[in-house]
mmCIF file of C-alpha atoms in Angstrom:
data_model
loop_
_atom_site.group_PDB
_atom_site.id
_atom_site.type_symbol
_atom_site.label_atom_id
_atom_site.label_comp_id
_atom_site.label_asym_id
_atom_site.label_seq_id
_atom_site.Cartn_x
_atom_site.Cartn_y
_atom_site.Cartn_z
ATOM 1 C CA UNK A 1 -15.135 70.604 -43.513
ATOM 2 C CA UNK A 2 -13.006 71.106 -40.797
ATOM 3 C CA UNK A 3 -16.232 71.358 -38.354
ATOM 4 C CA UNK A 4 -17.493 67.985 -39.391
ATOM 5 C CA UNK A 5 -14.475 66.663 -39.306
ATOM 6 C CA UNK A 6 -14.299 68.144 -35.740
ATOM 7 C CA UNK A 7 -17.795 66.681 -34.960
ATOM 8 C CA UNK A 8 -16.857 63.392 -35.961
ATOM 9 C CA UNK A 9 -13.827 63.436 -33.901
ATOM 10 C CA UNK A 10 -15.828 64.560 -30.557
ATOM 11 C CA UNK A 11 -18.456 61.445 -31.487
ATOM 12 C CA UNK A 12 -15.265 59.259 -31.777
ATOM 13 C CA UNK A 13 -13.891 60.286 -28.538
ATOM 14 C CA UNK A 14 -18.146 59.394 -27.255
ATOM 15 C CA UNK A 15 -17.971 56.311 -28.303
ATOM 16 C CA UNK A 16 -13.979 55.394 -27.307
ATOM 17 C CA UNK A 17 -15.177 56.545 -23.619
ATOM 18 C CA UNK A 18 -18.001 54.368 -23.737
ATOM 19 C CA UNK A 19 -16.784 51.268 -24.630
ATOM 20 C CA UNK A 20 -13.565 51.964 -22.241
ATOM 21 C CA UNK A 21 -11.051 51.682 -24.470
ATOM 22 C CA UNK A 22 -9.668 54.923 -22.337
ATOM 23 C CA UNK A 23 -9.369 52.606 -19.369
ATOM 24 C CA UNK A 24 -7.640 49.403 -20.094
ATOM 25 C CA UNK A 25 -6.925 48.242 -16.848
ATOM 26 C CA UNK A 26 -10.696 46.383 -17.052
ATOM 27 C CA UNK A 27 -9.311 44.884 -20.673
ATOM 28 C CA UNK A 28 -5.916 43.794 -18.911
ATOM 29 C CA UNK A 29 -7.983 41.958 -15.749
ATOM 30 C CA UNK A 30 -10.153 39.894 -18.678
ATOM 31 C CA UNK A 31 -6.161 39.038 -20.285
ATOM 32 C CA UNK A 32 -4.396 38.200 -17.818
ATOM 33 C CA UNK A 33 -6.634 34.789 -16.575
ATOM 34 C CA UNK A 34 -7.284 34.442 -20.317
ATOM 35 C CA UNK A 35 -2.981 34.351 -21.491
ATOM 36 C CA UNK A 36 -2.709 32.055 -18.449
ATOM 37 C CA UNK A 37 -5.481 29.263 -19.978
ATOM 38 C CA UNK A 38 -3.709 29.626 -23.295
ATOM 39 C CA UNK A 39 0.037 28.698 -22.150
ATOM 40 C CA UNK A 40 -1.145 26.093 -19.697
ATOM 41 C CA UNK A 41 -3.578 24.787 -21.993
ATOM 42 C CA UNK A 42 -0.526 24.658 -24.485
ATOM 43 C CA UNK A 43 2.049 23.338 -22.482
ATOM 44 C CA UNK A 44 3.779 26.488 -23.582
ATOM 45 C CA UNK A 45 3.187 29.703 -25.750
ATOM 46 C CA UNK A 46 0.004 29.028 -28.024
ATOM 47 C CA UNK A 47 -0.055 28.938 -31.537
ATOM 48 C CA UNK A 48 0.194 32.938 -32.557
ATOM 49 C CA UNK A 49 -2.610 32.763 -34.522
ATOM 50 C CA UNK A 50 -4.798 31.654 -31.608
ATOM 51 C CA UNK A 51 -3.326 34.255 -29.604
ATOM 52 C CA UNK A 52 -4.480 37.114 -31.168
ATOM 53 C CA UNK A 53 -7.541 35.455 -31.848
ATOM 54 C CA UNK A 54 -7.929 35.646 -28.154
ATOM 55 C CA UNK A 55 -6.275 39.046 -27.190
ATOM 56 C CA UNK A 56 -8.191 40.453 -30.269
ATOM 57 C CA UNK A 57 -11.635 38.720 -29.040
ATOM 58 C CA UNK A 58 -11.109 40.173 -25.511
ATOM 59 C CA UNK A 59 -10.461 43.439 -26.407
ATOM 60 C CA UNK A 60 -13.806 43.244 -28.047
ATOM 61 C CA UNK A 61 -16.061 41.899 -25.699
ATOM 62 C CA UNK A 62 -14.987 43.753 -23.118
ATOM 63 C CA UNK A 63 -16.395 46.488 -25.267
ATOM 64 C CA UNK A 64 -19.273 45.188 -26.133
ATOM 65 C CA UNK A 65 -19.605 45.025 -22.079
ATOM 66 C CA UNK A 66 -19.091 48.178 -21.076
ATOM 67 C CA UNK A 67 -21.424 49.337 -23.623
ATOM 68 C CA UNK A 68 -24.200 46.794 -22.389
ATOM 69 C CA UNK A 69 -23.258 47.510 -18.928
ATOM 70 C CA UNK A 70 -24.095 51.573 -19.365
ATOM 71 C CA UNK A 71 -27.684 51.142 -21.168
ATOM 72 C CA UNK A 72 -28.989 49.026 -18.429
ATOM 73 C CA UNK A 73 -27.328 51.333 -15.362
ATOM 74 C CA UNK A 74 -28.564 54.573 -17.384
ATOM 75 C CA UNK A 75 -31.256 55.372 -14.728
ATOM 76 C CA UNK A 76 -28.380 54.462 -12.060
ATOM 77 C CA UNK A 77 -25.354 56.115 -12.880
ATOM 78 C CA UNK A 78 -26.474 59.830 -12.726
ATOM 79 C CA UNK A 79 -27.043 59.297 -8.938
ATOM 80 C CA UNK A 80 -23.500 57.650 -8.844
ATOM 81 C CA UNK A 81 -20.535 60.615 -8.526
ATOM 82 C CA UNK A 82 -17.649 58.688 -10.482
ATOM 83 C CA UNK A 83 -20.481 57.342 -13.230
ATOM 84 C CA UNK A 84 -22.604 60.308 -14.022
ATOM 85 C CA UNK A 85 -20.564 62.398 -16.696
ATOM 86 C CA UNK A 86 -20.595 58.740 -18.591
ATOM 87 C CA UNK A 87 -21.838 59.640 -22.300
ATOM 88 C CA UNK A 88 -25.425 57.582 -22.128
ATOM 89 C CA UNK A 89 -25.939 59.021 -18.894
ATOM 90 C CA UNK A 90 -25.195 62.516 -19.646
ATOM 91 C CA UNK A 91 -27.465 62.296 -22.883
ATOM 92 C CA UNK A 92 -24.346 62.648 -25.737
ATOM 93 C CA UNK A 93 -24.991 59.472 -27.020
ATOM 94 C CA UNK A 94 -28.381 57.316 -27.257
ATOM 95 C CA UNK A 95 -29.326 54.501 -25.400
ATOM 96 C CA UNK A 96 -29.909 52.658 -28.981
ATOM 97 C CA UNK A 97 -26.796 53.661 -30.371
ATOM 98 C CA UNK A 98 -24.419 52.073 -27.399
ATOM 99 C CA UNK A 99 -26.526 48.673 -28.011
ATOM 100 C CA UNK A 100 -26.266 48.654 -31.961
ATOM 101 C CA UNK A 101 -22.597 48.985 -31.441
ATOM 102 C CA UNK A 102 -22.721 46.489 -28.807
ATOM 103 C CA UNK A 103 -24.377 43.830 -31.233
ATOM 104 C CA UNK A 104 -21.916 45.347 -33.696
ATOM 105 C CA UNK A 105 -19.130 44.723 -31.258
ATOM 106 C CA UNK A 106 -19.971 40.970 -31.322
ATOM 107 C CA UNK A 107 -20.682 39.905 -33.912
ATOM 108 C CA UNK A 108 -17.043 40.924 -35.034
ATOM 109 C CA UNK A 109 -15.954 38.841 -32.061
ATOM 110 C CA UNK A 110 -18.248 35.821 -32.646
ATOM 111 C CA UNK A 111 -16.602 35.833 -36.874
ATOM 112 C CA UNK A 112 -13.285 36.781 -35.232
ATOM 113 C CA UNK A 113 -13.336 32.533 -33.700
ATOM 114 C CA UNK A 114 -15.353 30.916 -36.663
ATOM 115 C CA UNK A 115 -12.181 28.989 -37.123
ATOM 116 C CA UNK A 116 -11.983 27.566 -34.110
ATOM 117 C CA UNK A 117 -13.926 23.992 -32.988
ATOM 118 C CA UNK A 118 -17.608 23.916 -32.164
ATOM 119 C CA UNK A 119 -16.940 23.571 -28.354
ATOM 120 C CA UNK A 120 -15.038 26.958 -28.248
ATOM 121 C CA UNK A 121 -18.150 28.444 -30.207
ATOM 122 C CA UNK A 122 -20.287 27.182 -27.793
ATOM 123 C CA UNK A 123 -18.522 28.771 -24.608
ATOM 124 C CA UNK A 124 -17.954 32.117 -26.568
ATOM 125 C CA UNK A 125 -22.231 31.666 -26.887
ATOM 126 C CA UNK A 126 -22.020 31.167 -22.992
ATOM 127 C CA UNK A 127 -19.699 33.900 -22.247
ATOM 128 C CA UNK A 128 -21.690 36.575 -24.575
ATOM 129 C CA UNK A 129 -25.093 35.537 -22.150
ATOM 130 C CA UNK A 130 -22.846 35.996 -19.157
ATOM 131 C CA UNK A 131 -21.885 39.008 -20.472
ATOM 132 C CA UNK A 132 -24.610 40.903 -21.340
ATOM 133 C CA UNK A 133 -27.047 39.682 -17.976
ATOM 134 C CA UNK A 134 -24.053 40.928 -15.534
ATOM 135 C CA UNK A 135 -25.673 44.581 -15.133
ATOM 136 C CA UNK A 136 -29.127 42.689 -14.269
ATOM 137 C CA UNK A 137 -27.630 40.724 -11.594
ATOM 138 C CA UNK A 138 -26.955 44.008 -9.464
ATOM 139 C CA UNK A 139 -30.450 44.361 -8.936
ATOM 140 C CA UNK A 140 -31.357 41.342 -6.883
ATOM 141 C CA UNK A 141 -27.897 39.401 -6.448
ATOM 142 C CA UNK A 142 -25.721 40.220 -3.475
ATOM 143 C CA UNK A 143 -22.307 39.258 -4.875
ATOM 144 C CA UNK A 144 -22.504 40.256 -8.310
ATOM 145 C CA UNK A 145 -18.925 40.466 -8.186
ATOM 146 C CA UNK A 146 -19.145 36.261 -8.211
ATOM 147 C CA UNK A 147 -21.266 36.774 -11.371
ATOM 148 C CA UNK A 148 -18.623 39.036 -12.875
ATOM 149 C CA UNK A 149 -15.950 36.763 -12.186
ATOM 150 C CA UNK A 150 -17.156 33.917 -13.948
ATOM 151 C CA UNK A 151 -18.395 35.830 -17.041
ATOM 152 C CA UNK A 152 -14.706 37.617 -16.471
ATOM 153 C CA UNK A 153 -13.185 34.592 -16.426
ATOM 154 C CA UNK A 154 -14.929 32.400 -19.632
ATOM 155 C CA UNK A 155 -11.875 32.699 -21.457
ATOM 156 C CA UNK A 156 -10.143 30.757 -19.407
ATOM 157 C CA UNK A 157 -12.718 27.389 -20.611
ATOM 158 C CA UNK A 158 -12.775 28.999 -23.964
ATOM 159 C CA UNK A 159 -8.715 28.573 -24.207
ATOM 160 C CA UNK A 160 -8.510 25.048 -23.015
ATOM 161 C CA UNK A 161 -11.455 24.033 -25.585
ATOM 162 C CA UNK A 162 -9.503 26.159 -28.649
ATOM 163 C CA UNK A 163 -6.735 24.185 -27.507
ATOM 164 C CA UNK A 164 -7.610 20.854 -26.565
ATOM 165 C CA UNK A 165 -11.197 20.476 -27.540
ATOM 166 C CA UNK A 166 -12.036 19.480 -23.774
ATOM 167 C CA UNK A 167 -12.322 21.154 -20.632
ATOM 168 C CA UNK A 168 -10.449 19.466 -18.174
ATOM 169 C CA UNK A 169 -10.544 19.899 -14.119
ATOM 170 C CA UNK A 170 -7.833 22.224 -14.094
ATOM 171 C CA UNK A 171 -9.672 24.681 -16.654
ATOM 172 C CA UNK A 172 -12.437 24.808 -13.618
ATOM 173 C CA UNK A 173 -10.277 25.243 -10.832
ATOM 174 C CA UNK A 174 -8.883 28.296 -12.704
ATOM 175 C CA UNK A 175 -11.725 29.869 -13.329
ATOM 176 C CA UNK A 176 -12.916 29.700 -9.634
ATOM 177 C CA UNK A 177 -9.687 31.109 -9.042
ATOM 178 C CA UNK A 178 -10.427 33.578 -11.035
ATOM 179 C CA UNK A 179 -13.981 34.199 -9.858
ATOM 180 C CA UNK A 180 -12.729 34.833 -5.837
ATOM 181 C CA UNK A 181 -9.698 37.494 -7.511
ATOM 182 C CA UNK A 182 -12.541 39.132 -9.026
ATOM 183 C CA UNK A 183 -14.755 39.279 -5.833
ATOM 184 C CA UNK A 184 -11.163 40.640 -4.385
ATOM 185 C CA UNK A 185 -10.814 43.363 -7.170
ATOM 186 C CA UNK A 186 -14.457 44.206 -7.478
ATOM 187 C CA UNK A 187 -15.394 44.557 -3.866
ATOM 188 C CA UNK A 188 -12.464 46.931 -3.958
ATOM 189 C CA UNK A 189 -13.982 48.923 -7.180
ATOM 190 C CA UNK A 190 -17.237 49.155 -5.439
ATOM 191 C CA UNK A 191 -15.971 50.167 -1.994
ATOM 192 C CA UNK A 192 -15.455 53.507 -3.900
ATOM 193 C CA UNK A 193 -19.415 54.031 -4.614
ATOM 194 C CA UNK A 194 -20.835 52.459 -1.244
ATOM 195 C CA UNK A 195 -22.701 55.056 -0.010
ATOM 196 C CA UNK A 196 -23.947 55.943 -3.976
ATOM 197 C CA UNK A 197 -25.074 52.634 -4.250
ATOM 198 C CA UNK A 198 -26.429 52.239 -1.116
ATOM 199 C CA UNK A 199 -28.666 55.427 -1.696
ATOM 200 C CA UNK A 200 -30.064 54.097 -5.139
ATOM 201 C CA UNK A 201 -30.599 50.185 -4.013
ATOM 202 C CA UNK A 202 -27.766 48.949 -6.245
ATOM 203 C CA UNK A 203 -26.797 45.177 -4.509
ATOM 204 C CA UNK A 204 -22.927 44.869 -4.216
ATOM 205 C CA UNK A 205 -20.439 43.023 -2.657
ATOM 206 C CA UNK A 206 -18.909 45.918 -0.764
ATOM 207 C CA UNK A 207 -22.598 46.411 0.908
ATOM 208 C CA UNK A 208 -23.304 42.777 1.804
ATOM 209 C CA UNK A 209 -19.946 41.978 3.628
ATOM 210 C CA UNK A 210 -20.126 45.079 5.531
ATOM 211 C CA UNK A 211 -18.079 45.965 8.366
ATOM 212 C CA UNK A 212 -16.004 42.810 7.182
ATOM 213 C CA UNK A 213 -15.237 43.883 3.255
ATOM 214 C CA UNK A 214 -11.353 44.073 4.117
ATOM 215 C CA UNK A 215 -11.599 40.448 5.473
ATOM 216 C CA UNK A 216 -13.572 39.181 3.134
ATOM 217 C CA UNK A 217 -11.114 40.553 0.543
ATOM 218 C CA UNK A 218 -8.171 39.190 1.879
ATOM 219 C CA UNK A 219 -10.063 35.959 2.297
ATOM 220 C CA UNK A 220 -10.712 35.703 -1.741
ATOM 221 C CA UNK A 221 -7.134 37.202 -2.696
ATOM 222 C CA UNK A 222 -5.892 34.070 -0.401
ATOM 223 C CA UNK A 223 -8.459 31.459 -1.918
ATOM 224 C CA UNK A 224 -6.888 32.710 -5.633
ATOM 225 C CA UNK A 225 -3.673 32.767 -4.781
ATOM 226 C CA UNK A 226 -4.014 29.073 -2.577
ATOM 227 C CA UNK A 227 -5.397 27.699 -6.104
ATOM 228 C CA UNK A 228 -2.892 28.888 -8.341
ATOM 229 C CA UNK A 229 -0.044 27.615 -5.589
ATOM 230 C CA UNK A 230 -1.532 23.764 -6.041
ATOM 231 C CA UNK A 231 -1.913 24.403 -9.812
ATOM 232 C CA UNK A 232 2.089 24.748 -9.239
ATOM 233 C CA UNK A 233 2.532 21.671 -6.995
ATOM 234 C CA UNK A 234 0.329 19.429 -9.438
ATOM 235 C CA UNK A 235 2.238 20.576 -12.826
ATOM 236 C CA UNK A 236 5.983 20.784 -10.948
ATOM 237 C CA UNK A 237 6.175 24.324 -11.825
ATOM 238 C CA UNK A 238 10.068 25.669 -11.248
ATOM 239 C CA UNK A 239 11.164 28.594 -9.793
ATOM 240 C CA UNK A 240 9.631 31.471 -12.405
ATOM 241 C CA UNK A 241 6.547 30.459 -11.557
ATOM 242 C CA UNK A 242 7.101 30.605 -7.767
ATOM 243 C CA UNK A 243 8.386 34.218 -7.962
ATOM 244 C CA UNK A 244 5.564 35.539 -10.301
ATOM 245 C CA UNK A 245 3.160 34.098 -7.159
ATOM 246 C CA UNK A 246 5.375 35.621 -4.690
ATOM 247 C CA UNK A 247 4.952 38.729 -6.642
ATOM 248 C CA UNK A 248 1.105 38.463 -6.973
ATOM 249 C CA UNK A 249 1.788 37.461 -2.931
ATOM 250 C CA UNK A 250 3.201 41.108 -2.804
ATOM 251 C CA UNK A 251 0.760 43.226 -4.234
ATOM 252 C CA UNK A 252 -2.052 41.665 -2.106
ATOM 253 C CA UNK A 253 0.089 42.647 0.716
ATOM 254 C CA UNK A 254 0.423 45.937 -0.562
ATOM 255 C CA UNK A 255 -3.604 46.506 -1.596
ATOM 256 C CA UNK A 256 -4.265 45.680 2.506
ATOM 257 C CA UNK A 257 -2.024 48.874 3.057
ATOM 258 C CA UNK A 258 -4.377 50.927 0.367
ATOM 259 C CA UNK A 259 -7.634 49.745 1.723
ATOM 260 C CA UNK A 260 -7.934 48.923 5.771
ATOM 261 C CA UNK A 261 -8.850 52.595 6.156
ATOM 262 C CA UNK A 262 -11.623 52.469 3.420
ATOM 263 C CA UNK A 263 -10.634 55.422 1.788
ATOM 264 C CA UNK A 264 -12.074 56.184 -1.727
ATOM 265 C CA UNK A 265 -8.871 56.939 -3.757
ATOM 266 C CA UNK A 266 -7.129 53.919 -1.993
ATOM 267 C CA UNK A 267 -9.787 51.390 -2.657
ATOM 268 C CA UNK A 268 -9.773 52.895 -6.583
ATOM 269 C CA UNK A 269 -5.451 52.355 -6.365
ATOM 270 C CA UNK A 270 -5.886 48.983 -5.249
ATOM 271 C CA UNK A 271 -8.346 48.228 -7.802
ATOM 272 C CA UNK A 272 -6.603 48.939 -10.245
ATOM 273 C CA UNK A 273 -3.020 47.672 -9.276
ATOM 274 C CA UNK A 274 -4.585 44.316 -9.950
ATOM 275 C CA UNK A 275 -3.076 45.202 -13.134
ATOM 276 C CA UNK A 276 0.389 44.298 -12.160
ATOM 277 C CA UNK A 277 -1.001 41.416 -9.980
ATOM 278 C CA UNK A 278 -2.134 39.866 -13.139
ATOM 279 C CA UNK A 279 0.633 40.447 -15.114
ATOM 280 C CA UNK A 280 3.414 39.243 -12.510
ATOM 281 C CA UNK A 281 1.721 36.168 -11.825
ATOM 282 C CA UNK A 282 1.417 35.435 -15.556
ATOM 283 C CA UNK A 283 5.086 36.511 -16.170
ATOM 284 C CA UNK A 284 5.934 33.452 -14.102
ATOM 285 C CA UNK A 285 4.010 31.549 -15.619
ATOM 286 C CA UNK A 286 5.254 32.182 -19.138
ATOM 287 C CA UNK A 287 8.858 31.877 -18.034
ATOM 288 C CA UNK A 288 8.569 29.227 -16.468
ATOM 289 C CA UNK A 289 7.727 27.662 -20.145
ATOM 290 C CA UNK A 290 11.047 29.565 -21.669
ATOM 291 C CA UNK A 291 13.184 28.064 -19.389
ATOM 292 C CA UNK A 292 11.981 24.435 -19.451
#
């Protein structure tokens, strides 16, 4: 008994690593843009049942990602250093079983919004396809990272329409805000496996800008940040808002420091101190709402 019981407990653990849940940071990144749709779609914090819809439906398809994202880079990641003790690639769990639990994964996520309005179904359809053809789009695209940002980003439409049943201008301009701070991040992530992925033929955004990845980061932090500041202007945001920004301002400052030497384990910091980039510039956001 207590064997299987310890068996089950190391497949557990398998299938935790695999889908991430070990790593939240890539579950906060999808939040962050997401919470910020919701209270601006709202006018103010959302209904709490839609909330955790959302949170809930993140959670899961960022999953259902990761697990989609490892079968189709299993021939990839063992030449990769950081990837290749991942559990499809290092054989202790099957290909099959990471995409039953993907569909799995899903489905729970599609009956998770089959309250909400067809329009929101529709975009959740969208953002599943996005999803799941990511991996491909490393073969042949050379700024994946663009491709990741939008299907990164699809709960940013997906709040306004569980909101408001429409997706106005604004819900576009935030999600190409949200698709240049995930070129920003990404680039970042994939700065740390240049050399791996320039060895196996892997296209990334770290490869095609070259020489000029630390401008071209800077460049897309500013674009994201220069959105978000006229989002302010056109809704008369007050002061909370202004000092989340500042704060977001900050830590872009502060990534420059970790990454103009393009050093592995500062690239990987920066990465994931987007973290706290997120969640400052949404912490001005949602005060901004209290104290109106």
């Amino acid at each position: 008994m207590i064997k299987k019981s310890s068996r089950l407990f190391s497949q557990f653990v398998l299938y935790w690593r695999l889908l991430r849940l070990d790593k939240p940071v890539g579950i906060l990144l999808l939040l962050w843009p997401t919470l910020n749709a919701l209270w601006i779609a709202s006018n103010g914090p959302p209904p709490l049942s839609l909330l955790l819809i959302f949170v809930t439906g993140t959670i899961l398809m960022r999953s259902a990602g990761c697990a989609i994202n490892d079968y189709a880079d299993r021939d990839f990641d063992r030449f990769v250093e950081r990837t290749r003790e991942r559990p499809i690639t290092s054989g202790q769990i099957a290909p099959w079983q990471a995409l039953v639990l993907a569909a799995a994964i899903a489905v729970l996520a599609f009956l998770l919004i089959a309250s909400l309005n067809a329009l929101t179904k529709w975009l959740a359809l969208v953002a599943a396809l996005l999803a799941a053809s990511y991996p491909l789009t490393k073969r042949f695209f050379a700024l994946p990272q663009a491709y990741l940002g939008c299907a990164f980003g699809f709960g940013i439409p997906m709040a306004f329409a569980a909101v408001q049943n429409q997706l106005p201008p604004l819900a576009w301009a935030m999600l190409i805000a949200n698709i240049f701070w995930s070129i920003a991040y990404d680039t970042e992530y994939a700065m740390v496996d240049r050399e791996d992925d320039r060895k196996i033929g892997i296209r990334t955004s770290a490869l095609t800008f070259g020489q000029f990845d630390v401008l071209a980061i800077m460049g897309c932090y500013a674009l994201f940040l220069f959105i978000y500041a006229a989002i302010g202007i056109a809704l008369a945001y007050t002061f909370a808002f202004w000092l989340g920004l500042i704060g977001a301002a900050i830590c872009v400052a502060y990534h420059y420091r970790l990454i103009r030497t393009r050093e592995r384990l500062g690239c990987f910091a920066a990465f994931k101190h987007n973290n706290w980039l997120g969640g400052l510039l949404f912490a001005g956001l949602a005060a901004h709402y209290v104290l109106v």
